[in-house]
């Protein structure tokens, strides 16, 4: 099998509506076979997000590792946002209508 055939096989088009390899639900194992836990607290997710960003800023990653770090960072950012939104909803004070006597 020639090199061109190997490249074609590796880079096949995905069926419509399917996610490209390595992208999709955070619970699905991705590259490397590990999944990011959705059970993280805000603080844990923020710490992991910070770690991924520092690794990316260092610039010593291969393209594949950089893509994985970006993918992980997006997931941790989403978890942080979800936790903050949930906290806002819990502490949000709703104005009650005034009653006249």
mmCIF file of C-alpha atoms in Angstrom:
data_model
loop_
_atom_site.group_PDB
_atom_site.id
_atom_site.type_symbol
_atom_site.label_atom_id
_atom_site.label_comp_id
_atom_site.label_asym_id
_atom_site.label_seq_id
_atom_site.Cartn_x
_atom_site.Cartn_y
_atom_site.Cartn_z
ATOM 1 C CA UNK A 1 0.000 0.000 0.000
ATOM 2 C CA UNK A 2 1.398 3.365 -0.992
ATOM 3 C CA UNK A 3 1.883 6.392 1.201
ATOM 4 C CA UNK A 4 -0.985 8.206 -0.503
ATOM 5 C CA UNK A 5 -3.374 5.332 0.301
ATOM 6 C CA UNK A 6 -2.247 5.356 3.925
ATOM 7 C CA UNK A 7 -2.923 9.097 4.185
ATOM 8 C CA UNK A 8 -6.361 8.721 2.623
ATOM 9 C CA UNK A 9 -7.228 5.947 5.022
ATOM 10 C CA UNK A 10 -6.071 8.028 8.000
ATOM 11 C CA UNK A 11 -7.979 11.143 6.915
ATOM 12 C CA UNK A 12 -11.323 9.751 5.783
ATOM 13 C CA UNK A 13 -14.303 12.042 5.710
ATOM 14 C CA UNK A 14 -16.620 11.684 8.654
ATOM 15 C CA UNK A 15 -20.304 10.921 8.071
ATOM 16 C CA UNK A 16 -22.559 14.001 8.270
ATOM 17 C CA UNK A 17 -23.565 14.775 11.842
ATOM 18 C CA UNK A 18 -20.695 12.859 13.438
ATOM 19 C CA UNK A 19 -17.917 14.435 15.445
ATOM 20 C CA UNK A 20 -14.349 14.386 14.122
ATOM 21 C CA UNK A 21 -11.986 12.138 16.091
ATOM 22 C CA UNK A 22 -11.156 13.575 19.502
ATOM 23 C CA UNK A 23 -14.148 15.933 19.623
ATOM 24 C CA UNK A 24 -17.480 15.356 21.263
ATOM 25 C CA UNK A 25 -18.969 14.659 24.645
ATOM 26 C CA UNK A 26 -16.576 15.352 27.532
ATOM 27 C CA UNK A 27 -17.486 11.983 29.038
ATOM 28 C CA UNK A 28 -16.342 10.057 25.977
ATOM 29 C CA UNK A 29 -12.710 8.959 26.158
ATOM 30 C CA UNK A 30 -10.608 10.973 23.747
ATOM 31 C CA UNK A 31 -7.050 10.765 22.561
ATOM 32 C CA UNK A 32 -5.092 8.818 25.124
ATOM 33 C CA UNK A 33 -8.235 7.027 26.268
ATOM 34 C CA UNK A 34 -8.975 9.105 29.342
ATOM 35 C CA UNK A 35 -12.082 11.168 29.924
ATOM 36 C CA UNK A 36 -12.368 14.466 31.773
ATOM 37 C CA UNK A 37 -14.510 14.117 34.888
ATOM 38 C CA UNK A 38 -17.667 16.211 35.025
ATOM 39 C CA UNK A 39 -17.685 15.767 38.831
ATOM 40 C CA UNK A 40 -14.970 18.356 39.413
ATOM 41 C CA UNK A 41 -15.622 21.281 41.721
ATOM 42 C CA UNK A 42 -15.188 24.802 40.389
ATOM 43 C CA UNK A 43 -11.826 25.093 42.130
ATOM 44 C CA UNK A 44 -10.571 21.769 40.753
ATOM 45 C CA UNK A 45 -11.661 22.623 37.205
ATOM 46 C CA UNK A 46 -10.086 26.085 37.473
ATOM 47 C CA UNK A 47 -6.803 24.581 38.672
ATOM 48 C CA UNK A 48 -6.764 22.084 35.798
ATOM 49 C CA UNK A 49 -7.651 24.841 33.315
ATOM 50 C CA UNK A 50 -4.748 26.913 34.631
ATOM 51 C CA UNK A 51 -2.389 23.922 34.280
ATOM 52 C CA UNK A 52 -3.442 23.345 30.653
ATOM 53 C CA UNK A 53 -3.016 27.043 29.805
ATOM 54 C CA UNK A 54 0.480 27.142 31.334
ATOM 55 C CA UNK A 55 1.493 24.074 29.320
ATOM 56 C CA UNK A 56 0.180 25.733 26.149
ATOM 57 C CA UNK A 57 1.950 29.011 26.946
ATOM 58 C CA UNK A 58 5.265 27.188 27.368
ATOM 59 C CA UNK A 59 5.025 26.193 23.704
ATOM 60 C CA UNK A 60 6.954 22.933 24.050
ATOM 61 C CA UNK A 61 4.155 20.663 22.820
ATOM 62 C CA UNK A 62 3.782 18.693 19.657
ATOM 63 C CA UNK A 63 0.794 19.637 17.527
ATOM 64 C CA UNK A 64 -1.134 16.582 18.733
ATOM 65 C CA UNK A 65 -0.437 17.385 22.401
ATOM 66 C CA UNK A 66 -1.313 21.060 21.887
ATOM 67 C CA UNK A 67 -4.654 20.103 20.330
ATOM 68 C CA UNK A 68 -5.372 17.804 23.266
ATOM 69 C CA UNK A 69 -4.453 20.556 25.747
ATOM 70 C CA UNK A 70 -6.799 22.986 23.976
ATOM 71 C CA UNK A 71 -9.568 20.380 23.979
ATOM 72 C CA UNK A 72 -9.097 19.749 27.710
ATOM 73 C CA UNK A 73 -8.940 23.490 28.458
ATOM 74 C CA UNK A 74 -12.268 24.054 26.691
ATOM 75 C CA UNK A 75 -13.878 21.329 28.769
ATOM 76 C CA UNK A 76 -12.488 22.721 32.040
ATOM 77 C CA UNK A 77 -13.654 26.215 31.050
ATOM 78 C CA UNK A 78 -17.134 24.853 30.351
ATOM 79 C CA UNK A 79 -17.206 23.134 33.756
ATOM 80 C CA UNK A 80 -16.136 26.389 35.464
ATOM 81 C CA UNK A 81 -18.833 28.332 33.622
ATOM 82 C CA UNK A 82 -21.500 25.774 34.544
ATOM 83 C CA UNK A 83 -20.477 25.859 38.219
ATOM 84 C CA UNK A 84 -20.543 29.683 38.278
ATOM 85 C CA UNK A 85 -23.959 29.789 36.600
ATOM 86 C CA UNK A 86 -25.329 27.297 39.138
ATOM 87 C CA UNK A 87 -23.927 29.376 42.011
ATOM 88 C CA UNK A 88 -25.442 32.579 40.576
ATOM 89 C CA UNK A 89 -28.846 30.933 40.377
ATOM 90 C CA UNK A 90 -28.619 29.830 44.006
ATOM 91 C CA UNK A 91 -27.728 33.264 45.352
ATOM 92 C CA UNK A 92 -29.774 35.366 42.981
ATOM 93 C CA UNK A 93 -32.335 37.358 44.902
ATOM 94 C CA UNK A 94 -35.550 37.654 43.029
ATOM 95 C CA UNK A 95 -37.575 40.728 43.714
ATOM 96 C CA UNK A 96 -40.981 39.813 45.046
ATOM 97 C CA UNK A 97 -43.923 41.932 43.960
ATOM 98 C CA UNK A 98 -44.962 44.447 46.590
ATOM 99 C CA UNK A 99 -48.414 44.049 48.067
ATOM 100 C CA UNK A 100 -50.506 47.088 48.956
ATOM 101 C CA UNK A 101 -52.618 47.039 52.050
#
